[in-house]
Amino acid sequence: FATLKALRDEVDPKLELLGPGGMVVGYEVMKPLDDPTTEELLETSADLFDAFSFHSYTGMSDRCSTLPQVPVDRLMDRSVLGVMVENIRMSTELRDRFMPGKKIWLTETATAACGGDQTAAKFEGAFAYLEHLGDAARNGVWVHMYNTLVASDYGIIDDRTHMPRPSYFTAYLWKKNMGTKALDVTPSAPGGGEVTDKVSAYG
């Protein structure tokens, strides 16, 4: 990567290099899946990157049956949605420690890792995706990349019929309508609430 950075500096200094692209998860995984850890990668390479990038998934697909999975009826549970928020918090702490002042990019995410999961293509999966977009914007994530466009169970376009799935329309409407602020609604009392403007990372 140091060789790549030297080549970038010579050929196109404006090109941004992202890293470490590590996996930051809010649940325990087998050691081989998190070795080296994001922290260990940053300890030796943080100065090579122009922005901090990380991957985040709320669960694993049914292809990896021994790892935590999230059935479709739990996609909108606060505990499940909170995994993304926790991953962003952990990533922000790592960014502040190793790459202070640099932007955070979420370069890979969907409802499930390990080859995708059928929940991503369902109507409920689109709402979970929307929640993830909002949480990322509200918590300072500069770019949010969904995995993937056309492939496997979590593509936003069906790879056999080429028909858009519900998550495609979520992405389209977000891109078309989202402004530069995210509204954080915080209830202050039963039946009442207050709305606080928080500037989004999206420009």
XYZ file of N, CA and C in Angstrom:
609
model
N 0.822 -1.194 0.000
C 0.000 0.000 0.000
C 0.864 1.256 0.000
N 1.990 1.179 0.650
C 2.920 2.309 0.616
C 3.401 2.557 -0.809
N 3.611 1.470 -1.576
C 4.000 1.598 -2.983
C 2.877 2.251 -3.783
N 1.642 1.845 -3.514
C 0.497 2.439 -4.187
C 0.388 3.929 -3.869
N 0.605 4.286 -2.620
C 0.530 5.690 -2.216
C 1.590 6.518 -2.939
N 2.794 5.980 -3.063
C 3.857 6.693 -3.770
C 3.497 6.900 -5.236
N 2.886 5.879 -5.839
C 2.442 5.982 -7.230
C 1.320 7.015 -7.351
N 0.378 7.006 -6.411
C -0.697 7.988 -6.412
C -0.158 9.401 -6.327
N 0.791 9.615 -5.426
C 1.373 10.941 -5.240
C 2.037 11.445 -6.527
N 2.552 10.531 -7.315
C 3.235 10.900 -8.554
C 2.247 11.118 -9.703
N 1.236 10.250 -9.801
C 0.338 10.257 -10.959
C -0.888 11.134 -10.757
N -1.529 11.031 -9.596
C -2.776 11.769 -9.361
C -2.922 12.085 -7.876
N -2.266 13.154 -7.404
C -2.274 13.475 -5.975
C -3.669 13.739 -5.404
N -4.647 14.050 -6.261
C -6.000 14.331 -5.772
C -6.805 13.063 -5.480
N -6.321 11.916 -5.930
C -7.017 10.655 -5.694
C -6.930 10.288 -4.215
N -8.083 10.011 -3.595
C -8.104 9.678 -2.175
C -7.906 8.174 -1.959
N -7.053 7.846 -1.007
C -6.835 6.461 -0.623
C -7.521 6.209 0.718
N -8.355 5.170 0.761
C -9.137 4.866 1.954
C -8.594 3.636 2.654
N -8.753 3.598 3.964
C -8.339 2.414 4.700
C -8.670 2.556 6.180
N -8.544 1.479 6.921
C -8.009 0.183 6.490
C -9.060 -0.759 5.910
N -10.345 -0.334 5.859
C -11.391 -1.229 5.352
C -11.615 -2.404 6.273
N -11.375 -2.194 7.555
C -11.504 -3.281 8.517
C -12.945 -3.557 8.886
N -13.157 -4.701 9.509
C -14.490 -5.090 9.958
C -14.681 -4.631 11.397
N -15.668 -3.784 11.604
C -16.009 -3.344 12.951
C -17.397 -3.879 13.247
N -17.503 -4.791 14.204
C -18.785 -5.433 14.486
C -19.175 -5.237 15.940
N -20.489 -5.234 16.179
C -20.992 -5.046 17.530
C -21.278 -6.345 18.238
N -20.838 -7.476 17.699
C -21.043 -8.770 18.326
C -19.770 -9.588 18.155
N -19.675 -10.667 18.882
C -18.445 -11.460 18.878
C -18.390 -12.363 17.646
N -17.255 -12.418 16.996
C -17.062 -13.298 15.848
C -15.838 -14.171 16.094
N -15.720 -15.223 15.289
C -14.555 -16.103 15.420
C -13.283 -15.325 15.099
N -12.212 -15.618 15.800
C -10.956 -14.894 15.657
C -10.458 -14.813 14.216
N -10.521 -15.890 13.421
C -10.008 -15.786 12.036
C -10.716 -14.721 11.199
N -11.961 -14.370 11.564
C -12.693 -13.364 10.805
C -12.285 -11.946 11.185
N -11.560 -11.802 12.260
C -11.179 -10.472 12.732
C -9.694 -10.441 13.068
N -8.881 -10.977 12.177
C -7.450 -11.088 12.419
C -6.702 -10.748 11.125
N -5.964 -9.650 11.070
C -5.755 -8.709 12.172
C -6.973 -7.827 12.400
N -7.055 -7.244 13.571
C -8.155 -6.355 13.889
C -7.947 -5.007 13.207
N -9.006 -4.212 13.143
C -8.899 -2.874 12.573
C -7.851 -2.058 13.322
N -7.830 -2.184 14.634
C -6.850 -1.449 15.438
C -5.425 -1.847 15.082
N -5.201 -3.141 14.898
C -3.855 -3.610 14.543
C -3.444 -3.105 13.165
N -4.389 -3.051 12.236
C -4.080 -2.505 10.911
C -3.692 -1.030 11.005
N -4.442 -0.279 11.800
C -4.191 1.156 11.911
C -2.874 1.469 12.600
N -2.462 0.613 13.505
C -1.211 0.847 14.225
C -0.017 0.904 13.291
N -0.121 0.249 12.143
C 1.014 0.200 11.215
C 0.769 0.956 9.911
N -0.460 1.415 9.667
C -0.736 1.971 8.336
C -1.589 3.228 8.320
N -1.968 3.769 9.459
C -2.911 4.894 9.490
C -2.431 6.093 8.680
N -1.132 6.330 8.657
C -0.605 7.512 7.963
C -0.684 7.391 6.442
N -1.045 6.207 5.928
C -1.144 6.010 4.485
C -2.500 6.421 3.924
N -3.493 6.608 4.792
C -4.862 6.795 4.332
C -5.311 8.243 4.409
N -6.128 8.640 3.425
C -6.699 9.986 3.402
C -8.041 10.052 4.114
N -8.680 8.911 4.289
C -9.949 8.842 5.006
C -10.059 7.467 5.657
N -10.787 7.404 6.755
C -10.984 6.156 7.490
C -12.152 5.400 6.866
N -11.947 4.129 6.505
C -13.038 3.323 5.964
C -13.244 2.083 6.823
N -14.515 1.662 6.894
C -14.830 0.456 7.652
C -16.020 -0.257 7.022
N -16.191 -1.534 7.381
C -17.317 -2.341 6.941
C -18.206 -2.629 8.155
N -19.512 -2.715 7.927
C -20.418 -2.964 9.045
C -21.625 -3.766 8.587
N -21.948 -4.810 9.331
C -23.137 -5.624 9.067
C -23.854 -5.894 10.388
N -25.181 -5.904 10.349
C -25.933 -6.157 11.578
C -25.997 -7.638 11.914
N -25.695 -8.515 10.959
C -25.710 -9.943 11.219
C -25.059 -10.695 10.077
N -25.134 -11.998 10.145
C -24.572 -12.856 9.109
C -25.697 -13.562 8.357
N -25.443 -13.915 7.104
C -26.465 -14.577 6.304
C -26.592 -16.043 6.708
N -27.645 -16.685 6.177
C -27.852 -18.095 6.503
C -26.791 -18.993 5.876
N -25.919 -18.436 5.037
C -24.802 -19.214 4.502
C -23.760 -19.497 5.579
N -23.761 -18.665 6.613
C -22.837 -18.853 7.740
C -23.682 -19.131 8.986
N -24.235 -20.314 9.022
C -25.256 -20.645 10.021
C -24.743 -20.664 11.455
N -23.420 -20.737 11.644
C -22.893 -20.788 13.011
C -22.670 -19.403 13.610
N -22.893 -18.343 12.802
C -22.674 -16.975 13.265
C -24.012 -16.268 13.479
N -24.028 -15.148 14.232
C -25.292 -14.474 14.556
C -26.073 -14.067 13.310
N -27.358 -14.417 13.298
C -28.221 -14.080 12.178
C -29.416 -13.275 12.674
N -29.995 -12.500 11.766
C -31.132 -11.654 12.108
C -32.303 -12.010 11.194
N -33.354 -12.648 11.721
C -34.518 -12.963 10.884
C -35.238 -11.692 10.455
N -36.019 -11.796 9.401
C -36.647 -10.615 8.819
C -37.550 -9.890 9.807
N -38.176 -10.616 10.730
C -39.087 -9.961 11.674
C -38.355 -9.219 12.788
N -37.017 -9.265 12.778
C -36.246 -8.534 13.786
C -35.385 -7.430 13.185
N -35.470 -7.214 11.874
C -34.620 -6.218 11.228
C -34.798 -4.825 11.812
N -36.022 -4.514 12.282
C -36.299 -3.178 12.789
C -36.241 -3.098 14.311
N -35.828 -4.172 14.974
C -35.639 -4.109 16.427
C -34.580 -3.072 16.754
N -34.800 -2.308 17.812
C -33.825 -1.289 18.187
C -32.471 -1.914 18.504
N -32.474 -3.120 19.080
C -31.197 -3.761 19.414
C -30.421 -4.123 18.154
N -31.133 -4.486 17.078
C -30.482 -4.819 15.820
C -30.020 -3.552 15.114
N -30.892 -2.555 15.023
C -30.511 -1.289 14.391
C -29.361 -0.628 15.152
N -29.310 -0.874 16.460
C -28.261 -0.280 17.277
C -26.877 -0.798 16.970
N -26.784 -1.966 16.298
C -25.470 -2.505 15.932
C -24.740 -1.527 15.020
N -25.470 -0.957 14.047
C -24.860 0.016 13.137
C -24.364 1.244 13.906
N -25.195 1.751 14.811
C -24.803 2.932 15.592
C -23.558 2.642 16.421
N -23.519 1.455 17.029
C -22.350 1.071 17.826
C -21.110 0.931 16.954
N -21.275 0.372 15.756
C -20.137 0.233 14.852
C -19.589 1.593 14.446
N -20.486 2.543 14.204
C -20.051 3.901 13.852
C -19.322 4.538 15.029
N -19.849 4.329 16.237
C -19.199 4.886 17.431
C -17.791 4.327 17.591
N -17.653 3.002 17.437
C -16.346 2.378 17.571
C -15.389 2.868 16.489
N -15.914 3.029 15.286
C -15.082 3.510 14.177
C -14.649 4.947 14.394
N -15.554 5.760 14.928
C -15.221 7.157 15.211
C -14.116 7.251 16.248
N -14.183 6.399 17.256
C -13.130 6.386 18.270
C -11.778 6.011 17.657
N -11.781 5.012 16.773
C -10.540 4.609 16.111
C -10.027 5.724 15.200
N -10.940 6.355 14.477
C -10.546 7.472 13.616
C -9.921 8.596 14.430
N -10.578 8.953 15.530
C -10.068 10.033 16.371
C -8.702 9.695 16.962
N -8.483 8.433 17.221
C -7.222 8.001 17.832
C -6.080 7.932 16.826
N -6.358 7.379 15.632
C -5.291 7.122 14.666
C -5.263 8.094 13.490
N -6.423 8.688 13.143
C -6.501 9.550 11.964
C -7.342 10.783 12.271
N -6.996 11.547 13.297
C -7.832 12.677 13.726
C -8.088 13.676 12.605
N -9.343 14.104 12.519
C -9.710 15.116 11.543
C -10.072 14.578 10.170
N -9.848 13.294 9.928
C -10.145 12.732 8.615
C -11.590 12.201 8.560
N -12.141 12.165 7.355
C -13.522 11.739 7.171
C -13.662 10.233 7.357
N -14.908 9.817 7.653
C -15.222 8.397 7.806
C -16.092 7.950 6.633
N -15.686 6.867 5.984
C -16.465 6.268 4.907
C -16.888 4.862 5.329
N -18.154 4.564 5.183
C -18.651 3.198 5.365
C -18.653 2.558 3.981
N -17.663 1.713 3.702
C -17.436 1.244 2.335
C -18.042 -0.125 2.035
N -18.687 -0.735 3.010
C -19.392 -1.985 2.736
C -20.392 -2.250 3.846
N -21.665 -2.412 3.450
C -22.697 -2.731 4.436
C -23.924 -3.287 3.739
N -24.749 -4.018 4.476
C -26.049 -4.530 4.043
C -26.683 -5.163 5.286
N -27.809 -5.837 5.123
C -28.430 -6.431 6.304
C -27.642 -7.614 6.839
N -26.845 -8.274 5.982
C -26.100 -9.451 6.428
C -24.830 -9.635 5.610
N -23.796 -10.101 6.286
C -22.531 -10.416 5.619
C -22.521 -11.895 5.213
N -21.395 -12.346 4.698
C -21.196 -13.741 4.321
C -22.014 -14.112 3.082
N -21.949 -13.272 2.061
C -22.623 -13.587 0.808
C -24.027 -13.077 0.684
N -24.454 -12.248 1.616
C -25.786 -11.672 1.529
C -26.840 -12.572 2.137
N -28.031 -12.013 2.305
C -29.109 -12.734 2.946
C -30.424 -12.335 2.286
N -31.382 -13.242 2.268
C -32.654 -12.974 1.617
C -33.436 -11.842 2.268
N -33.137 -11.520 3.517
C -33.852 -10.430 4.186
C -33.611 -9.092 3.487
N -32.438 -8.926 2.851
C -32.103 -7.652 2.218
C -33.037 -7.322 1.067
N -33.560 -8.333 0.399
C -34.397 -8.121 -0.781
C -35.866 -7.913 -0.429
N -36.214 -8.057 0.822
C -37.609 -7.948 1.231
C -37.995 -6.493 1.535
N -39.294 -6.256 1.593
C -39.812 -4.926 1.878
C -39.271 -4.407 3.212
N -39.227 -5.288 4.226
C -38.720 -4.890 5.540
C -37.246 -4.497 5.471
N -36.506 -5.147 4.581
C -35.095 -4.826 4.439
C -34.864 -3.410 3.965
N -35.806 -2.875 3.164
C -35.680 -1.501 2.678
C -35.794 -0.503 3.827
N -36.663 -0.787 4.800
C -36.807 0.113 5.939
C -35.575 0.063 6.841
N -35.007 -1.131 6.996
C -33.771 -1.245 7.773
C -32.651 -0.461 7.098
N -32.579 -0.553 5.775
C -31.583 0.189 4.992
C -31.755 1.691 5.204
N -32.997 2.159 5.201
C -33.271 3.578 5.415
C -32.827 4.027 6.805
N -33.080 3.189 7.807
C -32.619 3.504 9.164
C -31.102 3.597 9.205
N -30.415 2.685 8.512
C -28.950 2.699 8.488
C -28.433 3.977 7.822
N -29.079 4.392 6.741
C -28.672 5.632 6.074
C -28.819 6.821 7.014
N -29.952 6.876 7.710
C -30.185 7.982 8.634
C -29.203 7.999 9.790
N -28.937 6.826 10.365
C -27.991 6.749 11.484
C -26.585 7.145 11.040
N -26.215 6.728 9.829
C -24.888 7.085 9.322
C -24.780 8.591 9.126
N -25.812 9.199 8.534
C -25.791 10.644 8.298
C -25.745 11.409 9.613
N -26.531 10.963 10.568
C -26.634 11.677 11.849
C -25.358 11.567 12.675
N -24.576 10.513 12.406
C -23.380 10.280 13.218
C -22.075 10.548 12.480
N -22.152 11.342 11.416
C -20.925 11.853 10.815
C -20.255 10.998 9.762
N -20.948 9.970 9.254
C -20.369 9.160 8.183
C -20.492 9.927 6.870
N -19.370 10.125 6.192
C -19.340 10.977 5.006
C -19.919 10.284 3.778
N -19.607 8.993 3.602
C -20.088 8.217 2.457
C -20.595 6.870 2.967
N -21.724 6.424 2.414
C -22.351 5.154 2.810
C -22.483 4.291 1.558
N -21.735 3.176 1.504
C -21.766 2.292 0.336
C -22.469 0.978 0.682
N -23.457 0.642 -0.129
C -24.222 -0.588 0.088
C -23.638 -1.715 -0.773
N -23.587 -2.904 -0.212
C -23.091 -4.067 -0.935
C -24.290 -4.985 -1.235
N -24.745 -5.025 -2.457
C -24.091 -4.699 -3.699
C -25.148 -4.263 -4.705
N -24.756 -3.883 -5.937
C -25.737 -3.429 -6.924
C -26.509 -4.601 -7.538
N -25.810 -5.511 -8.203
C -26.483 -6.630 -8.879
C -25.702 -7.907 -8.614
N -26.045 -8.626 -7.567
C -25.422 -9.922 -7.280
C -25.989 -10.464 -5.977
N -26.054 -11.750 -5.883
C -26.392 -12.441 -4.652
C -27.765 -12.025 -4.122
N -28.022 -12.367 -2.854
C -29.327 -12.090 -2.261
C -29.492 -10.642 -1.837
N -28.383 -9.921 -1.623
C -28.545 -8.561 -1.123
C -28.334 -7.477 -2.161
N -28.247 -7.829 -3.430
C -28.179 -6.814 -4.479
C -29.460 -6.001 -4.527
N -29.358 -4.713 -4.811
C -30.568 -3.893 -4.867
C -31.300 -4.061 -6.197
N -30.662 -4.776 -7.144
C -31.310 -5.180 -8.387
C -31.170 -6.696 -8.507
N -32.261 -7.381 -8.815
C -32.246 -8.830 -8.935
C -31.331 -9.239 -10.094
N -30.369 -10.118 -9.815
C -29.393 -10.470 -10.844
C -29.947 -11.434 -11.886
N -31.138 -11.979 -11.672
C -31.748 -12.870 -12.662
C -32.778 -12.143 -13.533
N -33.628 -11.356 -12.893
C -34.684 -10.653 -13.643
C -34.311 -9.224 -14.005
N -33.271 -8.689 -13.330
C -32.845 -7.293 -13.490
C -33.916 -6.300 -13.044
N -34.849 -6.766 -12.223
C -35.882 -5.890 -11.670
C -35.379 -5.251 -10.372
N -35.673 -3.970 -10.163
C -35.277 -3.317 -8.904
C -35.982 -3.961 -7.710
N -35.256 -4.092 -6.621
C -35.826 -4.570 -5.367
C -36.204 -3.366 -4.506
N -36.947 -3.577 -3.408
C -37.353 -2.440 -2.566
C -36.188 -1.542 -2.145
N -35.034 -2.124 -1.850
C -33.884 -1.324 -1.412
C -33.369 -0.395 -2.503
N -33.619 -0.742 -3.771
C -33.232 0.143 -4.877
C -33.976 1.467 -4.768
N -35.279 1.385 -4.508
C -36.080 2.603 -4.419
C -35.729 3.406 -3.170
N -35.312 2.702 -2.107
C -34.820 3.404 -0.919
C -33.596 4.244 -1.275
N -32.642 3.633 -1.976
C -31.421 4.343 -2.368
C -31.744 5.507 -3.298
N -32.640 5.272 -4.240
C -32.994 6.317 -5.207
C -33.654 7.511 -4.522
N -34.635 7.235 -3.662
C -35.346 8.328 -2.993
C -34.438 9.074 -2.025
N -33.537 8.352 -1.360
C -32.581 8.995 -0.456
C -31.691 9.952 -1.232
N -31.129 9.450 -2.324
C -30.218 10.268 -3.139
C -30.933 11.485 -3.714
N -32.190 11.320 -4.103
C -32.927 12.381 -4.760
C -33.443 13.435 -3.779
N -33.802 13.014 -2.573
C -34.521 13.913 -1.667
C -33.765 14.351 -0.422
N -32.717 13.627 -0.029
C -32.039 13.959 1.224
C -31.254 15.249 1.083
N -31.378 16.122 2.088
C -30.648 17.382 2.082
C -29.360 17.268 2.871
N -28.951 18.361 3.490
C -27.675 18.399 4.211
C -27.865 18.340 5.716
N -29.106 18.087 6.181
C -29.352 17.961 7.612
C -30.142 16.699 7.901
N -29.894 16.122 9.072
C -30.691 14.998 9.561
C -31.420 15.469 10.812
N -32.718 15.229 10.885
C -33.509 15.635 12.042
C -33.509 14.510 13.066
N -33.111 14.838 14.281
C -33.050 13.864 15.361
C -34.215 14.143 16.298
N -35.228 13.289 16.293
C -36.407 13.494 17.117
C -36.184 12.823 18.467
N -36.168 13.617 19.525
C -35.922 13.110 20.866
C -37.122 13.387 21.759
N -37.892 12.361 22.148
C -39.055 12.597 23.024
C -38.613 13.184 24.357
N -39.332 14.214 24.816
C -39.004 14.832 26.098
C -40.002 14.448 27.177
N -41.189 13.961 26.771
C -42.213 13.550 27.722
C -43.212 12.684 26.978
N -43.971 11.852 27.703
C -44.978 11.030 27.019
C -45.935 11.896 26.209
N -46.063 11.559 24.936
C -46.971 12.299 24.079
C -46.389 13.565 23.506
N -45.201 13.936 23.926
C -44.584 15.169 23.433
C -43.179 14.899 22.956
N -42.555 15.889 22.377
C -41.193 15.695 21.916
C -40.589 16.980 21.430
N -39.328 16.954 21.209
C -38.635 18.108 20.667
C -37.786 17.652 19.495
N -37.645 18.503 18.520
C -36.874 18.185 17.326
C -35.600 19.009 17.332
N -34.476 18.314 17.208
C -33.180 18.981 17.218
C -32.496 18.802 15.872
N -32.098 19.906 15.249
C -31.359 19.822 13.991
C -29.926 19.384 14.248
N -29.492 18.395 13.523
C -28.080 18.012 13.568
C -27.567 17.969 12.138
N -26.466 18.659 11.881
C -25.948 18.734 10.518
C -25.487 17.359 10.067
N -25.953 16.930 8.906
C -25.578 15.637 8.350
C -24.206 15.717 7.699
N -23.600 14.553 7.528
C -22.308 14.491 6.846
C -22.473 14.617 5.336
N -23.672 14.491 4.846
C -23.899 14.494 3.399
C -23.974 15.919 2.867
N -23.203 16.212 1.825
C -23.224 17.521 1.225
C -23.920 17.516 -0.118
